[in-house]
PDB file of C-alpha atoms in Angstrom:
ATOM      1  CA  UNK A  27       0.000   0.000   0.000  1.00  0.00           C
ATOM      2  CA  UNK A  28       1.272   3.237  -1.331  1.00  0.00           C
ATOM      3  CA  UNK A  29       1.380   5.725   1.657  1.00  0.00           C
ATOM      4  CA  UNK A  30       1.284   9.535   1.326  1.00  0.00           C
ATOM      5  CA  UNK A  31       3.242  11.312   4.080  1.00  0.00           C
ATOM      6  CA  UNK A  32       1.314  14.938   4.563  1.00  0.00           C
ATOM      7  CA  UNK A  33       3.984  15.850   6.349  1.00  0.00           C
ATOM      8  CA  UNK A  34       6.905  15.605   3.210  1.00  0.00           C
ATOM      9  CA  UNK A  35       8.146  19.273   1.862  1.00  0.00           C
ATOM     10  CA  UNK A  36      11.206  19.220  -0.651  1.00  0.00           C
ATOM     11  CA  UNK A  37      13.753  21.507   1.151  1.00  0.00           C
ATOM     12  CA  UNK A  38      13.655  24.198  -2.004  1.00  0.00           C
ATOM     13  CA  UNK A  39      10.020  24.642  -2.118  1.00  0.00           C
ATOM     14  CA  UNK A  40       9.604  28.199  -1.228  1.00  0.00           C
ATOM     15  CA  UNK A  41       5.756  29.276   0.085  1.00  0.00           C
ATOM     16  CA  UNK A  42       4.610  29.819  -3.222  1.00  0.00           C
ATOM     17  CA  UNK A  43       5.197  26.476  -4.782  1.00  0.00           C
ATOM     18  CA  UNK A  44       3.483  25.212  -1.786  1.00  0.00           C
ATOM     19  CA  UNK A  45       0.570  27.027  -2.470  1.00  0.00           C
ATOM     20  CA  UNK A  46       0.960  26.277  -6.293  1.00  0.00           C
ATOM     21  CA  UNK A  47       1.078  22.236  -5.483  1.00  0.00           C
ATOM     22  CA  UNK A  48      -1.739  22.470  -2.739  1.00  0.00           C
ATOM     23  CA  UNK A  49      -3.936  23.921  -5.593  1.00  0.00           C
ATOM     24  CA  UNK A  50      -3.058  21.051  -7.853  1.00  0.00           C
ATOM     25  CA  UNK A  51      -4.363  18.509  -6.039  1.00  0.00           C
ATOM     26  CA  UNK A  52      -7.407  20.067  -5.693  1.00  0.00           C
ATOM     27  CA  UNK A  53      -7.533  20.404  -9.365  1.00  0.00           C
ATOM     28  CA  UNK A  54      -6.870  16.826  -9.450  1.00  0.00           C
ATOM     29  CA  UNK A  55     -10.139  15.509  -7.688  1.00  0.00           C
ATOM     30  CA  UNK A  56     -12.095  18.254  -9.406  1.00  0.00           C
ATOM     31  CA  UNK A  57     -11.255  16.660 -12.756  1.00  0.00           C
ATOM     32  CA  UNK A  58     -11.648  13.319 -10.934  1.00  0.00           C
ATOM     33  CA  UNK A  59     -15.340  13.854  -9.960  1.00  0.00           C
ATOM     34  CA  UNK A  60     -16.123  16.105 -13.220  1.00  0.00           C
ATOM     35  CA  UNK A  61     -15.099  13.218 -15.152  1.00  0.00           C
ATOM     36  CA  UNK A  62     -17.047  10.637 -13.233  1.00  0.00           C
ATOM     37  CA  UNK A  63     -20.313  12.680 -13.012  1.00  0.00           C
ATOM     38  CA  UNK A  64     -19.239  13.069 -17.243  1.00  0.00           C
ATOM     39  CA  UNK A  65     -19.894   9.433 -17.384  1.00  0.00           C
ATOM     40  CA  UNK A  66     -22.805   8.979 -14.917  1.00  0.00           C
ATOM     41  CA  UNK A  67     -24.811  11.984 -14.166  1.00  0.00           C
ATOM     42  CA  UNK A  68     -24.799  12.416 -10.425  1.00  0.00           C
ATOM     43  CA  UNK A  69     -27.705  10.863  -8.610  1.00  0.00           C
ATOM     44  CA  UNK A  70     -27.913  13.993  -5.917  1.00  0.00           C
ATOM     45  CA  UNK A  71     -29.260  17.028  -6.216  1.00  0.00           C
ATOM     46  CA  UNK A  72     -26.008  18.895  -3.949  1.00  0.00           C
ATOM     47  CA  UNK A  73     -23.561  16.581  -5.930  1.00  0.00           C
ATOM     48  CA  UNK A  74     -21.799  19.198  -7.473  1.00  0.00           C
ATOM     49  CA  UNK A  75     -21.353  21.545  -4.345  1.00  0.00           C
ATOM     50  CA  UNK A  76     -17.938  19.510  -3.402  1.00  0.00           C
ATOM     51  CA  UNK A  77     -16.782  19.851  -7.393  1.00  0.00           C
ATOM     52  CA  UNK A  78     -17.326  23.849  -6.365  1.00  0.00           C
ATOM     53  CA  UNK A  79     -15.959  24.077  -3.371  1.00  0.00           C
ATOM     54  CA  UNK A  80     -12.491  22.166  -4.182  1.00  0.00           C
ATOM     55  CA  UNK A  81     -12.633  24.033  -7.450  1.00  0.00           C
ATOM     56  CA  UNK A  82     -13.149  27.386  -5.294  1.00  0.00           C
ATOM     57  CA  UNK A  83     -10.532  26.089  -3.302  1.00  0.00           C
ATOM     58  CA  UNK A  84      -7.957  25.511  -6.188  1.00  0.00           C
ATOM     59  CA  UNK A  85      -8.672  28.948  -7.282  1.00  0.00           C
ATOM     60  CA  UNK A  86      -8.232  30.640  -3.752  1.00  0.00           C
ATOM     61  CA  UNK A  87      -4.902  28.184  -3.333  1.00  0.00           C
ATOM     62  CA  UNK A  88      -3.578  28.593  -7.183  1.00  0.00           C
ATOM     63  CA  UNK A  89      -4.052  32.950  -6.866  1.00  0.00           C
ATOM     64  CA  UNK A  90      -2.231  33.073  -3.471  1.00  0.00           C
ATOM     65  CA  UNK A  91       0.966  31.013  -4.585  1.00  0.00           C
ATOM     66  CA  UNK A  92       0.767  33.521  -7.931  1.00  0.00           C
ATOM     67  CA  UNK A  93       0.975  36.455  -5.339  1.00  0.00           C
ATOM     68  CA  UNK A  94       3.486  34.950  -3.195  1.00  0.00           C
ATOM     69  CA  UNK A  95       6.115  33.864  -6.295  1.00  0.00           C
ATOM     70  CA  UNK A  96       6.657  37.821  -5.715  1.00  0.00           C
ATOM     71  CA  UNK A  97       7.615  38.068  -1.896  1.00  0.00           C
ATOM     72  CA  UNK A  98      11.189  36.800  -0.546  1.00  0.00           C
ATOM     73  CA  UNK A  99      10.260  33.631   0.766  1.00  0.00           C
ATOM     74  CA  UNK A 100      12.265  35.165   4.217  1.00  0.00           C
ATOM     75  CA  UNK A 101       9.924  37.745   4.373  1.00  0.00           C
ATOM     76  CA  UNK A 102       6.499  35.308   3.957  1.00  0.00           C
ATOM     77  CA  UNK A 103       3.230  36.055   5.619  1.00  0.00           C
ATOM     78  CA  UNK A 104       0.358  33.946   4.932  1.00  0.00           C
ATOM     79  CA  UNK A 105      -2.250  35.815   3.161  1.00  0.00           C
ATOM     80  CA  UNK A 106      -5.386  36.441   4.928  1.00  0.00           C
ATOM     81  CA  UNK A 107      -7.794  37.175   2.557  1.00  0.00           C
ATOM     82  CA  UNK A 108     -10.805  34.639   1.024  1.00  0.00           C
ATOM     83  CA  UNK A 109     -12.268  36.451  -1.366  1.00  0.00           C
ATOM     84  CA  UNK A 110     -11.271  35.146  -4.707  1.00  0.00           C
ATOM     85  CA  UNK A 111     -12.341  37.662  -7.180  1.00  0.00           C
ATOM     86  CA  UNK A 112     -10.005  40.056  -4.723  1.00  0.00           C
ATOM     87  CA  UNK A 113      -7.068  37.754  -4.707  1.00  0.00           C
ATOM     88  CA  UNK A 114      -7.943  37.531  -8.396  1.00  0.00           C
ATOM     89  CA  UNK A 115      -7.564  41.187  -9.119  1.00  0.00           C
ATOM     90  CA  UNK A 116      -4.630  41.804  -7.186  1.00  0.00           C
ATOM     91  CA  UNK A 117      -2.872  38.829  -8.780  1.00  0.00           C
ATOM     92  CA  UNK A 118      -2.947  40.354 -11.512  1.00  0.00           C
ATOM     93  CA  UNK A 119      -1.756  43.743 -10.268  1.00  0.00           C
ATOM     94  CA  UNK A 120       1.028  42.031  -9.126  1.00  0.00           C
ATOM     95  CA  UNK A 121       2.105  40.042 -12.833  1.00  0.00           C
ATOM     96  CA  UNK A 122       1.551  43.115 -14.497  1.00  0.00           C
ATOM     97  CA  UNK A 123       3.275  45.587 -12.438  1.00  0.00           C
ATOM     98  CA  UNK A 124       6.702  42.968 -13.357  1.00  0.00           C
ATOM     99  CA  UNK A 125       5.474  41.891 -16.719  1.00  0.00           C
ATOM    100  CA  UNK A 126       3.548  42.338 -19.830  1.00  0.00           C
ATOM    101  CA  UNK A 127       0.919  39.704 -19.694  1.00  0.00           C
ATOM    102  CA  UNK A 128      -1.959  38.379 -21.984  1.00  0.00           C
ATOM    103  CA  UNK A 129      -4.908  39.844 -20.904  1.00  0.00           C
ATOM    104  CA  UNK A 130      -7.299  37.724 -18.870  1.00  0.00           C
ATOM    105  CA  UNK A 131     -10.138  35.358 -20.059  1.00  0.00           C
ATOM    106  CA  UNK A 132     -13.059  37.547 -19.780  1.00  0.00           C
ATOM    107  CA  UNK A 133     -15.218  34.530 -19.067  1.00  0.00           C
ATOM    108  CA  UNK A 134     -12.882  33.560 -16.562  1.00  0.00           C
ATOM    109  CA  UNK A 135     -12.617  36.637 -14.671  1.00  0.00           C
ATOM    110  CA  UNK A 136     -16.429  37.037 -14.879  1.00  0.00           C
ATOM    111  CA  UNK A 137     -17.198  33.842 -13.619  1.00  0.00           C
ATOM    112  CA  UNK A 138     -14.348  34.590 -10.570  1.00  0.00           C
ATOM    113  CA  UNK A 139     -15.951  37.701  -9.932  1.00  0.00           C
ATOM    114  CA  UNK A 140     -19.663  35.908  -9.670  1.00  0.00           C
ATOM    115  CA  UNK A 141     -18.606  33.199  -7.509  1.00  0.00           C
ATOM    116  CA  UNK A 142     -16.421  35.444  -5.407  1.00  0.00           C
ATOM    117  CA  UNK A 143     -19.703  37.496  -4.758  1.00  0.00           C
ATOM    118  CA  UNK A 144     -22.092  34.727  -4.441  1.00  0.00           C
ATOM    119  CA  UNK A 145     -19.152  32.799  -1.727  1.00  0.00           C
ATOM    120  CA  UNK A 146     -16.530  35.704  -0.590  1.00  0.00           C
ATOM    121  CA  UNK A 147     -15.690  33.671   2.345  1.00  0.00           C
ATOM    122  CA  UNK A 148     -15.262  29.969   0.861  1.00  0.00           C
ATOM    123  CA  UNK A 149     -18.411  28.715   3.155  1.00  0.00           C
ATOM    124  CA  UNK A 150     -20.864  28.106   0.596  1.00  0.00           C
ATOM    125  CA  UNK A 151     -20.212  24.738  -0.655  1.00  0.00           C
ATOM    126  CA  UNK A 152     -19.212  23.318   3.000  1.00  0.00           C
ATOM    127  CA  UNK A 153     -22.601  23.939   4.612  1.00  0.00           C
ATOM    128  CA  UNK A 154     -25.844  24.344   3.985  1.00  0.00           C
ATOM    129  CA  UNK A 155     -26.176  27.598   5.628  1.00  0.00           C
ATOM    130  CA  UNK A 156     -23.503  30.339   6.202  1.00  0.00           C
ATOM    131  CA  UNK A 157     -21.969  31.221   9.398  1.00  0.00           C
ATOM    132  CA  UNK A 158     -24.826  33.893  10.343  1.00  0.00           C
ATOM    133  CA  UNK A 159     -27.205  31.375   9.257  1.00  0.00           C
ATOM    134  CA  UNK A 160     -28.457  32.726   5.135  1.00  0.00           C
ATOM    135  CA  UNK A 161     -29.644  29.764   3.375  1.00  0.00           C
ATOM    136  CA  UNK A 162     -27.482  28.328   0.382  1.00  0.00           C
ATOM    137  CA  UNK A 163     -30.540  27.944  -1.561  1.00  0.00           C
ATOM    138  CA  UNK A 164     -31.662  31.772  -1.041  1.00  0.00           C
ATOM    139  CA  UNK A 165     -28.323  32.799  -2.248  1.00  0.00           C
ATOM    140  CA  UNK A 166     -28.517  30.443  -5.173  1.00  0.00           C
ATOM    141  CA  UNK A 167     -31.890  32.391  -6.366  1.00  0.00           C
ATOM    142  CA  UNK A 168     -29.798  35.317  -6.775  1.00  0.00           C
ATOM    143  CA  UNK A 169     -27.454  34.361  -9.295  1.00  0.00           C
ATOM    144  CA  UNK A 170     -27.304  35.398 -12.781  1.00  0.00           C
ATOM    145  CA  UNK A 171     -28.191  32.648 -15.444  1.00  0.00           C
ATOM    146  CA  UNK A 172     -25.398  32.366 -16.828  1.00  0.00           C
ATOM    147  CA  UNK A 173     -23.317  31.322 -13.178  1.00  0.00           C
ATOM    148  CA  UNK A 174     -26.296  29.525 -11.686  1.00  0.00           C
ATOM    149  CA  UNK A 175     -25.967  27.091 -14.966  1.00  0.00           C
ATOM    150  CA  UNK A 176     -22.368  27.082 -14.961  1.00  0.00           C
ATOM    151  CA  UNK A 177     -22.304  25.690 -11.301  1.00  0.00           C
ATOM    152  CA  UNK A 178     -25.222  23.389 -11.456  1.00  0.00           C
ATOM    153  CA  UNK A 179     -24.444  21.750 -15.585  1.00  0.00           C
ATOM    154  CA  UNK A 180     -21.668  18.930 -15.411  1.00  0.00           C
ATOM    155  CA  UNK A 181     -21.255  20.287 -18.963  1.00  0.00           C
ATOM    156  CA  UNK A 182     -20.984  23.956 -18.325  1.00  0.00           C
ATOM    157  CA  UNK A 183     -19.172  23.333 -14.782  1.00  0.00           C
ATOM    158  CA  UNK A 184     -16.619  21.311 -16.627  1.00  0.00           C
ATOM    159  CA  UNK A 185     -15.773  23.733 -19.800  1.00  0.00           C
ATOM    160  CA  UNK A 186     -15.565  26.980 -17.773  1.00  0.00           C
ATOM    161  CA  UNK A 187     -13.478  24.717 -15.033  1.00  0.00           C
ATOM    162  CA  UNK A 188     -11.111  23.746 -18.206  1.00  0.00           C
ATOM    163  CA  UNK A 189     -11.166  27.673 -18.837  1.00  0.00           C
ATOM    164  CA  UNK A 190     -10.189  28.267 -15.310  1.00  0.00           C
ATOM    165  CA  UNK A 191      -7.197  25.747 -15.032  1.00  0.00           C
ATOM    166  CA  UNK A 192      -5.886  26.916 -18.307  1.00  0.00           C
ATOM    167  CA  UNK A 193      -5.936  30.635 -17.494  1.00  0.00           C
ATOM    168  CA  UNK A 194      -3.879  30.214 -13.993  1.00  0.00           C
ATOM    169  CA  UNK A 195      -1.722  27.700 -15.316  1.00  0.00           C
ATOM    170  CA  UNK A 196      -0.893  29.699 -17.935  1.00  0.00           C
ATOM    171  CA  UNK A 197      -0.177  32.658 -16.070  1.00  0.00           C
ATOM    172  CA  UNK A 198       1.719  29.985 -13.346  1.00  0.00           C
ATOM    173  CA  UNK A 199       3.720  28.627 -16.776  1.00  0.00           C
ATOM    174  CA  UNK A 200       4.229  32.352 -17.825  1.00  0.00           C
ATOM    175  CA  UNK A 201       5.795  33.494 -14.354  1.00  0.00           C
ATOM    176  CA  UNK A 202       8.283  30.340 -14.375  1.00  0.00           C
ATOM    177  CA  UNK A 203       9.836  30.848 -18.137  1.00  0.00           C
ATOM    178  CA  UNK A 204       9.881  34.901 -17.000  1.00  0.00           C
ATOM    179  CA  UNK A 205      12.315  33.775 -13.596  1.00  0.00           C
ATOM    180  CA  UNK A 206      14.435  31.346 -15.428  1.00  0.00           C
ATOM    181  CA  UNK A 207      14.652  33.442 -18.432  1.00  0.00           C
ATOM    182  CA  UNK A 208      15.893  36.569 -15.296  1.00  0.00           C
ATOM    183  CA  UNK A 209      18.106  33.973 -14.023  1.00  0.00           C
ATOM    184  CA  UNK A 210      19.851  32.634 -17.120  1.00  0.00           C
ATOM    185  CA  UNK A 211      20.264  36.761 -18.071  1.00  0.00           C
ATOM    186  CA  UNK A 212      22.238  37.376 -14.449  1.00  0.00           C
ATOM    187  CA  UNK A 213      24.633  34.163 -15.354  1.00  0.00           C
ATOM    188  CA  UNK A 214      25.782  36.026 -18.516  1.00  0.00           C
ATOM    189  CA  UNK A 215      25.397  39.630 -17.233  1.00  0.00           C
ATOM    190  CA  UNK A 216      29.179  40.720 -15.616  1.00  0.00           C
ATOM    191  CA  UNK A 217      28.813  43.921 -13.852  1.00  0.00           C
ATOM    192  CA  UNK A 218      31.693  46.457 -14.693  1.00  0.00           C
TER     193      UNK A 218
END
């Protein structure tokens, strides 16, 4: 039997790539169930609120290790914050004040900014009610169409998910070839 030890960190990996492979194992089972309820529709109604809150979760996880690749890893403080369409925006404050980036997937940022509304505190999916008791299903009626099918469609759930994983990644894939490429120039570059 194959045991995971939660307790293993590689020496090198700085806070950031902590955060970074924290959110890819939540991607993981989100593409895990996704594909299974692809194959056999889920037989309960609340079936998909775990597929949102580990995909809300990857987001939340995959934006803070994007903000952190910036700090010193000697100076790290964890980041406080839960509110993803915030993190969302200030990652990319934080990429563009270094780099020129692509700009971001409109869908994705819209659909960021709706479920960052609709759950600023990452409470949604875990309960049925929040923490000052509003009912999930209240909030739920106030959603626009378009998020209140793309969270409750395995279709839709899975092709703006797809969206989602390939817009952080990218911008995760982006910040990596950007440090090497830094790092590589300060090997050739001889101060005078």
């Amino acid at each position: 039997m194959k045991r995971f030890p939660l307790d293993y960190k590689p020496e090198w990996a700085s806070p950031a790539e902590e955060y970074l492979e924290y959110a890819e194992v939540y991607k993981d089972a989100v593409l895990i169930l996704l594909n299974e309820f692809t194959k056999q529709e889920p037989i309960h109604d609340y079936a998909l609120a775990p597929v949102l809150f580990l995909l809300r979760q990857y987001i939340e996880l995959q934006l803070k290790g994007i903000i952190m690749y910036f700090e010193s890893p000697a100076t790290h403080r964890p980041i406080k914050a839960h509110d993803i369409f915030s993190l969302y925006r200030k990652t990319h404050e934080v990429v563009e004040k270094r780099y020129k980036v692509p700009k971001a997937n409109e869908e994705v940022s819209k659909f960021i900014e709706g479920l960052g509304k609709f759950d600023p505190k990452g409470e949604m999916f875990r309960y049925p009610e929040t923490t000052i008791g509003e009912d999930f299903r209240d909030r739920c009626k106030r959603l626009d169409r378009k998020l209140y099918e793309q969270i409750t469609l395995v279709p839709k759930l899975k092709e703006i998910t797809e969206k989602i994983f390939q817009d952080l990644e990218g911008l995760e894939v982006y910040l990596d070839f950007m440090k090497e490429s830094e790092e590589e120039a300060m090997i050739y570059y001889e101060p005078e």
